[in-house]
Amino acid sequence: MDMKVAKKLGLKERYTLMTRDLAWDTTYQPMDKVFPQTAYEGIKIHDWDKWEDPFRLTMDAYWKYQAEKERKLYAILDGFNQNNGHLSVTDARYMNVLKLFLGSTPPLELMAARGFSMMGRHMQGAGPRVACQMQAVDEYRHFQTQIHSISNYNKYYNGMDEFAHQQSRMWYLSDGKSFFDDAITAGPFEFMVAIGFAFEYVLTNILFVPFISGAAYNGDMAAMTVGFSAQSDEARHMTLGLECIKFMLEQDPDNLPIVQRWIDKWTWRGTRKLASVGMMMDYMLPKRIMSFKEAWEMYVEENGGALFKDLARYGITIPKCFGQTIEEKEHVTHQSWIGFYMKPQATPFHTWIPTPDEMDWLSEKYPNTFDKYYRPVLEYLDAQEKAGNRFDNKTAPMNCQVCVSTIKFNEPGDPMEMCFRESTYQGEKFHFCSDHCQEIFDNEPEKYIQTFISSHQVLQGNCEPDGTDVNAADFKPGQNMLDYWKLDKRALGDFNGSEDQKNFAAWREQATKN
Amino acid sequence: MSHLKTLAPYEVKSRDAVENYKGKQLLYINWERHRMFSRPFVLALPPETPFSVIVDQYMTDCFSYHPDWKQIDWNTVVWQNGNTPFTPDRNKSLKENGIGHKDLIRFRTPGLDGIAGTGY
């Protein structure tokens, strides 16, 4: 008798069995109680089965695939570390990119993991639930691998060891923290627009250029490999975000104005978050890849513009802030770097004035703005530093109530003037950096009156090291900020004269001379 | 109208309400066209603080690093509280000058536009 061999399952069948087929409708409890977050944002979904799975990846295949990437990554990290790879980077200033990255990015990857875990619970359709669970695991993996790749540098250079403590305390990390806190406290659909779409789709390339290409250009094979290991995940994330937008828009015409408002909001919030990323490209990478302006033109204006053209058939219009971001691309990185330069005692990374060659590069890349608005002040500060009078601005800044950036951006159309906006809510004034942040506030003031603004919290006595008696007669708030932040004193100040600078030079000498 | 949607009643307080400052109030100061500094900087002071203290102590401490500071002709300085022009009285308190919690004092120094006229 012939043996009857079962036919091997096709990819599609296998996918169905391993994802949607595992889900069921509850009967002891109504579905809307089991998934309480599905409806409250006002998004109307009529048929979850219409969700098109943008990639047909099952969990078992996912684990196999990720494990393979992991093995390759750690083999390369080991090799890099054992060969003193840190000495092969272009210049010790590069370490400061890693320090800023470590404080600002892995903690947000962790928040993304938490957010997508929640999506994996609260999305009612099985397709998006599985996709969100995978993305949650991806984000967790990115969080870990980023930290692992930088941990080797932590053995040699200052200012990296307290990034987790600093995440919710440091003034300049508040913008990223606020960005994710805002997203994760929204409902599931807004979270998907915020992170899945605006951040992962529209803006993620801008994040990758300085970190991954930046690492490659500057000899950091460790960070570069982490980036490549994340790249295939990112492609999946982008597809998921876009699918979610299309799904919402196809389900009900009432969803359009809500989705549009979220796209406007989150494209702007993401843009503000990226100001300091652009600064790394223009000022911090010893070997530049391209200017922030060029990256913005390529990735946001061209690619993003094409994307919004594609979405126009659903009635989506280009985000309101688009025009302003195009104007600002010539300014924000310079304004941000000067903002950090003036605070040598308040960041765990060093700052410096660009060399004359680097200033010429900036003039060439920013012909409309650099020489006119920014070169003179940088040269002035350089001369002051060389004369032993390095700038150290000790006052605490004013921040935007929504994006929590320090107020530093210019009035649209006038690069000389500071942009201020103000709303009053329940008798109290609130200040913003832009029309777009003001509008976000006015749409949901209840949310943003709770913003944690570090310079205000200091003045309330809420930023003190453990054991401080805030009720003592001689208590002065903010006297012990370095202890509160756990800032390593060796990591403070200008790059010139820093321990990192000296050690790197000495170790490289040892490695290359007799 | 707020677009905020919640699953349950949601009542929260402002984190920066004036009662959180134990008798003090927040004040922001900005020197227009001099963006080299922590742009507007923030202070918490009792409303009884004389305005002269703001200029002589806090503004001087912060801004005297700038070469324009010494050049200021105080008779020509143009003051605003937020977007509203006003003339502060040095000898009166913040309160008497009509300065409230989270007000933003902006001052313009005509003819002085920062390093090489860049607004910095």
XYZ file of C-alpha atoms in Angstrom:
634
model
C 0.000 0.000 0.000
C 1.233 3.437 -0.851
C 2.259 5.601 2.046
C 0.110 8.717 2.192
C 2.377 11.684 2.786
C 0.736 14.862 3.998
C 1.475 17.760 1.733
C 3.886 20.266 3.184
C 2.063 23.426 4.203
C 2.453 26.494 2.060
C 3.707 29.688 3.625
C 0.277 31.234 3.637
C -1.479 28.268 5.250
C 1.266 27.911 7.754
C 1.009 31.573 8.578
C -2.754 31.341 9.057
C -2.477 28.332 11.328
C 0.231 29.929 13.415
C -1.381 33.342 13.845
C -5.029 34.077 13.175
C -6.040 30.505 13.707
C -4.729 30.679 17.273
C -7.081 33.513 18.155
C -10.683 33.125 19.275
C -13.650 35.283 20.168
C -14.425 35.214 23.845
C -17.829 33.998 25.054
C -17.743 34.292 28.873
C -16.991 37.981 28.526
C -18.014 40.285 25.676
C -15.148 41.160 23.332
C -15.428 44.902 24.002
C -14.696 44.244 27.700
C -11.745 42.042 26.872
C -10.404 44.726 24.551
C -11.486 47.896 26.355
C -9.054 50.195 24.552
C -10.167 49.460 21.013
C -13.008 51.945 20.784
C -12.410 54.834 23.172
C -10.170 56.885 20.916
C -13.040 57.221 18.435
C -11.506 55.022 15.722
C -14.196 52.842 14.154
C -13.225 49.341 13.059
C -15.910 47.230 11.385
C -13.979 44.198 10.267
C -10.637 43.169 11.744
C -10.317 40.433 9.134
C -9.699 43.111 6.532
C -6.296 43.724 8.122
C -3.706 42.724 5.539
C -0.679 41.207 7.171
C 2.148 43.090 5.567
C 4.655 40.292 6.178
C 3.851 36.698 6.827
C 6.239 35.843 9.565
C 5.353 33.233 12.164
C 6.854 33.166 15.642
C 8.882 29.986 15.052
C 10.468 31.433 11.906
C 10.990 34.716 13.730
C 13.037 33.117 16.522
C 15.172 31.182 14.084
C 15.890 34.236 11.986
C 16.646 36.544 14.927
C 18.892 33.963 16.604
C 21.024 33.757 13.474
C 21.427 37.551 13.392
C 22.284 37.550 17.070
C 25.080 34.986 16.612
C 26.654 37.035 13.838
C 26.365 40.241 15.788
C 28.031 38.929 18.928
C 30.831 37.271 16.927
C 31.648 40.656 15.391
C 31.334 42.495 18.716
C 33.756 40.008 20.311
C 36.269 40.405 17.549
C 36.047 44.183 17.648
C 36.452 44.332 21.400
C 39.328 41.849 21.587
C 41.244 43.794 18.977
C 40.926 47.079 20.884
C 38.489 48.284 18.263
C 37.841 51.447 20.258
C 41.280 52.697 19.223
C 40.420 52.401 15.559
C 37.735 55.090 15.584
C 38.541 58.366 13.848
C 38.986 60.584 16.872
C 38.142 60.492 20.597
C 35.406 63.065 20.018
C 33.447 60.221 18.446
C 32.935 58.694 21.923
C 30.633 61.593 22.716
C 28.275 60.506 19.974
C 28.073 57.147 21.743
C 27.452 58.827 25.104
C 24.622 60.931 23.765
C 23.233 57.935 21.900
C 23.389 55.711 24.980
C 21.444 58.169 27.107
C 18.887 59.027 24.498
C 18.182 55.903 22.482
C 18.311 52.508 24.268
C 15.935 53.693 27.018
C 13.487 54.687 24.292
C 13.864 51.313 22.599
C 12.812 49.854 25.931
C 9.801 52.148 26.007
C 8.965 51.032 22.477
C 9.150 47.411 23.658
C 6.714 48.238 26.455
C 4.438 50.099 24.085
C 4.306 47.323 21.525
C 3.737 44.733 24.261
C 0.652 46.746 25.188
C -0.386 46.835 21.528
C 0.100 43.080 21.416
C -2.470 42.874 24.186
C -4.936 45.572 23.183
C -5.244 45.305 19.397
C -8.373 43.306 18.875
C -7.360 41.706 15.563
C -5.049 38.689 15.747
C -2.958 39.844 12.747
C -1.840 43.148 14.252
C -1.507 41.520 17.679
C 1.080 39.045 16.460
C 2.927 41.711 14.474
C 3.047 43.990 17.531
C 4.340 41.186 19.734
C 7.189 40.580 17.321
C 7.960 44.254 17.193
C 8.020 44.342 20.996
C 10.652 41.602 21.004
C 12.610 43.434 18.294
C 12.642 46.639 20.318
C 13.817 44.766 23.375
C 16.594 43.211 21.321
C 17.646 46.622 19.995
C 17.718 47.980 23.545
C 20.028 45.142 24.622
C 22.330 45.043 21.628
C 22.855 48.796 21.657
C 23.906 48.660 25.285
C 26.130 45.633 24.701
C 27.907 47.287 21.797
C 28.664 50.376 23.859
C 29.552 48.560 27.092
C 33.055 47.902 25.819
C 33.652 51.640 25.398
C 32.438 52.141 28.947
C 35.584 50.370 30.177
C 37.744 53.113 28.722
C 35.816 56.374 28.490
C 33.932 58.515 30.990
C 30.279 59.396 31.331
C 28.545 56.239 30.138
C 27.851 54.271 33.288
C 24.821 56.108 34.699
C 22.688 56.448 31.595
C 19.802 54.480 33.099
C 19.742 56.672 36.216
C 19.953 59.798 34.096
C 17.170 58.886 31.678
C 14.351 60.279 33.773
C 16.396 63.026 35.453
C 18.688 64.795 32.977
C 17.330 67.990 31.476
C 18.298 67.171 27.904
C 16.823 63.675 28.001
C 13.375 64.997 28.928
C 12.387 65.545 25.306
C 12.737 61.881 24.375
C 11.198 60.704 27.592
C 8.243 63.009 27.106
C 7.871 61.836 23.502
C 7.433 58.210 24.560
C 5.444 58.962 27.698
C 3.003 60.854 25.512
C 2.763 57.989 23.015
C 2.434 55.203 25.541
C -0.288 56.967 27.516
C -2.334 57.425 24.358
C -4.668 54.719 23.094
C -3.440 51.879 20.866
C -4.289 53.527 17.565
C -2.602 56.788 18.425
C 0.436 54.849 19.640
C 0.606 53.101 16.272
C 0.486 56.424 14.431
C 3.035 57.965 16.790
C 5.628 55.227 16.865
C 4.667 52.814 14.111
C 4.067 55.479 11.502
C 5.471 58.947 12.256
C 8.614 57.753 13.961
C 9.379 54.430 12.290
C 8.241 55.375 8.825
C 8.649 59.076 8.296
C 11.640 59.846 10.492
C 13.609 56.681 11.239
C 16.119 57.140 8.414
C 17.295 60.365 9.953
C 18.062 58.434 13.102
C 19.948 55.754 11.209
C 22.202 58.063 9.221
C 24.229 59.446 12.120
C 24.320 56.272 14.156
C 24.819 53.544 11.637
C 26.438 55.251 8.692
C 28.151 57.510 11.217
C 29.590 54.473 12.969
C 30.733 53.002 9.656
C 32.393 56.245 8.557
C 34.135 56.620 11.887
C 35.495 53.112 12.285
C 33.056 51.870 14.901
C 32.330 48.386 13.656
C 30.448 47.517 16.851
C 27.737 50.158 16.518
C 27.615 49.675 12.769
C 26.899 45.962 13.131
C 24.179 46.636 15.690
C 22.572 48.896 13.126
C 22.728 46.383 10.329
C 21.382 43.730 12.641
C 18.368 45.976 13.316
C 17.799 47.010 9.721
C 15.624 44.111 8.588
C 13.508 44.614 11.714
C 13.066 48.260 10.842
C 11.759 47.381 7.397
C 9.097 45.250 9.075
C 8.254 48.029 11.545
C 7.783 50.568 8.789
C 5.453 48.259 6.910
C 3.409 47.629 10.032
C 3.018 51.345 10.739
C 1.897 52.074 7.190
C -0.509 49.127 7.122
C -2.100 50.384 10.321
C -2.701 53.839 8.831
C -4.251 52.383 5.694
C -6.392 49.971 7.694
C -7.851 52.746 9.857
C -8.565 54.924 6.844
C -10.209 52.117 4.901
C -12.424 51.048 7.788
C -14.481 54.221 8.236
C -14.490 57.763 6.831
C -14.890 59.163 10.359
C -11.381 57.966 11.133
C -9.750 60.396 8.709
C -9.803 63.619 10.798
C -8.555 61.758 13.877
C -5.719 60.086 12.001
C -4.798 63.371 10.320
C -4.579 65.149 13.662
C -2.301 62.400 14.988
C -0.091 62.529 11.898
C 0.249 66.302 12.276
C 1.044 65.970 15.959
C 3.534 63.126 15.773
C 5.408 64.275 12.718
C 6.096 67.487 14.603
C 6.982 65.809 17.870
C 9.375 63.521 15.997
C 10.934 66.465 14.194
C 11.687 68.223 17.469
C 13.175 65.046 18.877
C 15.529 64.826 15.912
C 17.121 68.258 16.386
C 19.793 66.772 18.635
C 20.280 63.849 16.261
C 20.998 66.287 13.450
C 23.522 67.993 15.683
C 25.513 64.756 15.846
C 25.708 64.695 12.056
C 26.827 68.293 11.684
C 28.981 68.762 14.757
C 29.880 65.568 16.599
C 30.942 62.935 14.061
C 34.621 63.590 13.330
C 34.091 62.202 9.826
C 30.836 63.560 8.425
C 28.533 61.529 6.209
C 26.229 64.230 4.923
C 24.720 67.301 6.483
C 21.479 67.154 8.422
C 20.002 69.411 5.783
C 20.904 66.984 3.003
C 19.521 64.066 4.982
C 16.324 65.958 5.662
C 15.908 66.732 1.959
C 16.508 63.162 0.911
C 14.635 61.242 3.568
C 11.887 63.553 4.680
C 11.163 65.975 1.864
C 11.585 63.509 -1.008
C 10.690 60.129 0.497
C 8.221 61.507 3.015
C 6.702 63.758 0.375
C 6.159 60.753 -1.917
C 4.585 58.817 0.938
C 2.074 61.580 1.651
C 1.283 61.806 -2.043
C 0.473 58.110 -1.910
C -1.761 58.626 1.117
C -3.610 61.500 -0.576
C -6.035 58.995 -2.095
C -7.312 58.356 1.438
C -7.770 62.086 1.993
C -4.586 62.512 4.074
C -2.803 65.814 3.572
C 0.848 66.571 4.145
C 1.522 67.282 7.870
C 0.884 70.897 8.816
C 4.418 71.334 10.118
C 6.106 70.282 6.871
C 6.782 73.840 5.679
C 8.308 74.835 8.991
C 10.577 71.782 9.098
C 11.927 72.730 5.658
C 12.741 76.237 6.845
C 14.273 74.976 10.082
C 16.560 72.374 8.502
C 19.087 75.172 7.928
C 19.084 76.237 11.575
C 18.209 73.625 14.174
C 21.498 71.753 14.386
C 23.498 74.949 14.933
C 21.048 76.190 17.539
C 21.167 72.833 19.321
C 24.957 72.553 19.392
C 25.337 76.050 20.832
C 22.686 75.011 23.359
C 24.799 72.089 24.526
C 28.112 73.920 24.262
C 26.967 76.495 26.792
C 26.353 73.795 29.435
C 29.758 72.140 30.014
C 28.863 71.287 33.623
C 25.530 69.655 32.881
C 26.022 66.802 30.401
C 27.937 63.516 30.678
C 29.538 64.158 27.292
C 31.998 66.767 26.078
C 31.366 69.607 23.677
C 33.786 71.675 21.609
C 34.052 74.312 18.911
C 34.472 72.863 15.410
C 37.938 73.166 13.866
C 38.446 75.751 11.084
C 38.164 72.951 8.478
C 34.941 71.787 9.998
C 33.552 75.310 10.000
C 34.380 75.541 6.295
C 32.463 72.296 5.747
C 29.497 73.834 7.566
C 29.732 76.984 5.426
C 29.666 74.850 2.306
C 26.733 72.736 3.491
C 24.753 75.685 4.864
C 25.507 78.525 2.442
C 22.401 80.475 3.436
C 22.796 80.402 7.193
C 26.087 79.265 8.697
C 28.324 82.244 7.981
C 25.548 84.724 8.496
C 24.137 83.537 11.799
C 26.335 80.915 13.454
C 30.010 81.142 12.522
C 30.631 84.473 14.294
C 29.379 83.243 17.662
C 31.311 79.957 17.377
C 34.487 81.876 16.570
C 33.845 84.239 19.455
C 33.369 81.336 21.872
C 36.495 79.661 20.490
C 38.573 82.773 21.136
C 37.165 82.983 24.662
C 38.057 79.359 25.343
C 41.601 79.824 24.073
C 41.911 82.864 26.341
C 40.946 80.703 29.341
C 37.407 82.021 29.581
C 35.409 79.031 28.330
C 31.673 79.744 28.259
C 29.708 78.170 31.092
C 26.158 79.397 31.292
C 24.857 78.475 34.730
C 21.246 79.550 34.501
C 18.411 77.051 34.117
C 16.554 77.138 30.810
C 12.936 77.686 29.905
C 11.381 74.679 28.201
C 8.493 74.044 25.869
C 5.552 72.581 27.787
C 4.936 70.001 25.040
C 8.200 68.858 23.443
C 10.277 69.859 26.523
C 13.038 71.213 24.292
C 14.759 74.234 25.738
C 13.314 77.329 24.093
C 15.917 78.013 21.432
C 14.274 77.927 18.025
C 13.776 81.040 15.948
C 10.564 82.704 14.931
C 9.568 81.325 11.513
C 10.757 83.784 8.883
C 13.142 85.585 11.251
C 16.302 83.731 12.309
C 17.329 86.530 14.691
C 14.258 86.358 16.898
C 13.308 83.715 19.399
C 9.966 82.028 18.855
C 7.579 82.223 21.824
C 4.013 81.002 22.068
C 1.768 81.038 25.109
C -1.625 79.607 26.143
C -3.574 80.039 29.352
C -5.345 77.037 30.829
C -7.266 77.151 34.119
C -5.683 80.511 34.901
C -2.092 79.342 34.443
C 0.282 80.317 31.634
C 2.015 77.700 29.524
C 4.850 78.382 27.079
C 5.757 76.690 23.809
C 8.532 76.653 21.231
C 6.247 76.754 18.201
C 2.722 76.988 16.821
C 2.666 73.223 16.444
C 3.502 72.483 20.077
C 0.938 75.076 21.151
C -1.721 73.370 19.067
C -0.873 69.976 20.547
C -1.299 71.491 24.011
C -4.553 73.222 23.170
C -5.956 69.936 21.844
C -5.279 68.051 25.095
C -4.241 70.454 27.847
C -5.067 67.950 30.623
C -2.203 65.812 29.418
C 0.520 68.431 29.095
C -0.061 70.367 32.300
C 1.631 67.353 33.906
C 4.873 67.688 31.938
C 8.024 67.118 33.986
C 10.211 70.116 33.281
C 13.511 69.547 34.961
C 14.403 73.207 35.578
C 11.034 73.754 37.280
C 11.270 70.593 39.344
C 14.666 71.664 40.648
C 13.098 74.880 41.902
C 10.355 72.907 43.659
C 13.029 70.955 45.503
C 12.272 67.712 43.673
C 15.711 67.144 42.198
C 17.962 66.457 45.132
C 20.234 63.530 45.940
C 18.846 60.997 48.431
C 19.073 62.188 52.013
C 18.731 65.922 51.320
C 16.510 67.712 53.818
C 14.423 69.991 51.635
C 12.790 71.530 54.723
C 16.048 72.638 56.329
C 16.333 76.381 56.929
C 19.433 76.697 54.762
C 18.128 74.465 51.930
C 18.811 75.902 48.504
C 17.372 73.930 45.615
C 19.717 72.743 42.904
C 22.972 72.991 44.853
C 23.772 69.320 44.348
C 22.685 68.673 40.804
C 25.787 66.687 39.886
C 25.047 64.201 42.663
C 21.379 64.070 41.761
C 22.259 63.330 38.141
C 25.186 61.051 39.188
C 27.381 62.926 36.744
C 30.971 61.745 36.609
C 33.102 64.879 36.980
C 35.669 63.513 34.532
C 32.984 63.471 31.851
C 32.200 67.178 32.215
C 33.629 70.193 30.458
C 35.165 70.875 27.105
C 36.642 68.049 25.075
C 39.932 69.946 25.002
C 41.831 68.895 28.084
C 39.510 66.014 28.920
C 40.719 62.674 30.250
C 39.150 60.925 27.249
C 41.221 63.041 24.894
C 44.458 62.326 26.761
C 43.843 58.615 27.210
C 42.852 58.021 23.628
C 45.989 59.770 22.384
C 48.214 57.852 24.794
C 46.660 54.452 24.049
C 46.760 54.936 20.324
C 50.411 55.905 20.615
C 51.081 52.709 22.551
C 49.264 50.644 19.970
C 51.108 52.061 16.991
C 54.639 52.920 18.265
C 57.419 51.132 20.088
C -12.358 72.089 23.121
C -10.183 69.343 24.405
C -9.899 66.275 22.210
C -8.690 64.200 25.139
C -10.374 60.804 25.305
C -10.185 58.718 28.448
C -11.586 55.427 29.716
C -12.520 56.921 33.082
C -12.847 60.354 34.707
C -9.495 62.038 34.513
C -8.676 64.853 36.865
C -5.150 66.068 37.185
C -3.360 69.089 38.558
C -0.767 71.245 36.911
C 2.711 70.177 37.966
C 3.811 73.799 38.015
C 0.890 75.376 39.855
C 2.045 78.349 41.926
C 1.230 76.545 45.203
C 4.050 74.104 44.446
C 6.604 76.882 44.848
C 6.098 77.610 48.570
C 5.459 81.344 48.299
C 7.599 81.893 45.232
C 6.635 82.248 41.605
C 8.375 81.423 38.344
C 9.814 84.142 36.191
C 11.471 83.829 32.787
C 13.921 86.395 31.421
C 14.921 86.779 27.800
C 17.410 89.176 26.226
C 16.097 89.580 22.694
C 18.610 88.978 19.903
C 21.098 87.484 22.346
C 20.505 83.773 22.074
C 23.917 82.691 23.298
C 22.478 81.960 26.745
C 20.052 79.436 28.190
C 17.816 81.668 26.228
C 15.094 82.632 28.551
C 16.307 81.490 31.925
C 13.992 80.655 34.778
C 13.965 81.831 38.412
C 11.727 81.132 41.409
C 11.354 84.265 43.539
C 8.937 85.718 46.086
C 6.563 88.234 44.442
C 7.938 90.859 46.864
C 11.382 90.758 45.196
C 12.320 94.242 43.942
C 12.746 94.470 40.204
C 16.223 95.954 40.681
C 17.396 92.569 42.024
C 16.441 90.949 38.739
C 18.583 93.364 36.767
C 21.495 93.889 39.133
C 21.884 90.343 40.291
C 20.324 87.697 38.062
C 20.585 89.372 34.681
C 24.065 90.682 35.362
C 25.314 87.285 36.559
C 24.057 85.610 33.445
C 24.534 88.129 30.677
C 27.742 89.950 31.602
C 29.726 87.291 29.693
C 28.384 88.915 26.543
C 30.392 91.875 25.153
C 27.128 93.749 24.469
C 26.175 93.809 28.154
C 28.513 96.690 29.008
C 27.245 98.654 25.994
C 23.620 98.760 27.078
C 22.082 102.199 27.398
C 19.394 101.447 29.960
C 17.394 104.514 28.995
C 16.675 103.002 25.593
C 15.829 99.456 26.694
C 12.394 98.286 25.547
C 10.612 95.965 27.953
C 7.796 93.506 27.369
C 5.878 91.231 29.677
C 5.045 88.431 27.253
C 3.866 90.278 24.176
C 2.725 93.370 26.095
C 5.028 96.411 26.308
C 5.574 97.657 29.866
C 7.897 99.890 31.831
C 9.182 98.238 34.973
C 9.870 100.330 38.054
C 13.232 99.223 39.442
C 12.276 100.033 42.992
C 8.973 98.241 43.015
C 8.393 94.543 43.529
C 7.525 91.982 40.895
C 3.969 92.033 42.142
C 3.729 95.819 42.023
C 5.124 95.710 38.506
C 2.253 93.407 37.558
C 4.509 90.392 37.067
C 2.764 87.103 37.863
C 3.573 83.390 37.970
C 5.287 82.147 34.778
C 5.463 85.556 33.198
C 8.117 86.049 30.539
C 10.055 89.306 30.700
C 11.620 90.203 27.363
C 13.958 93.116 26.928
C 15.319 94.559 23.726
C 18.488 96.636 23.500
C 18.204 98.761 20.354
C 21.385 98.860 18.308
C 22.802 95.786 20.045
C 22.072 92.674 18.005
C 24.544 90.176 19.393
C 27.963 88.993 18.244
C 28.583 90.541 14.803
C 24.873 91.330 14.562
C 23.864 87.654 14.387
C 21.245 87.675 17.123
C 23.590 85.602 19.343
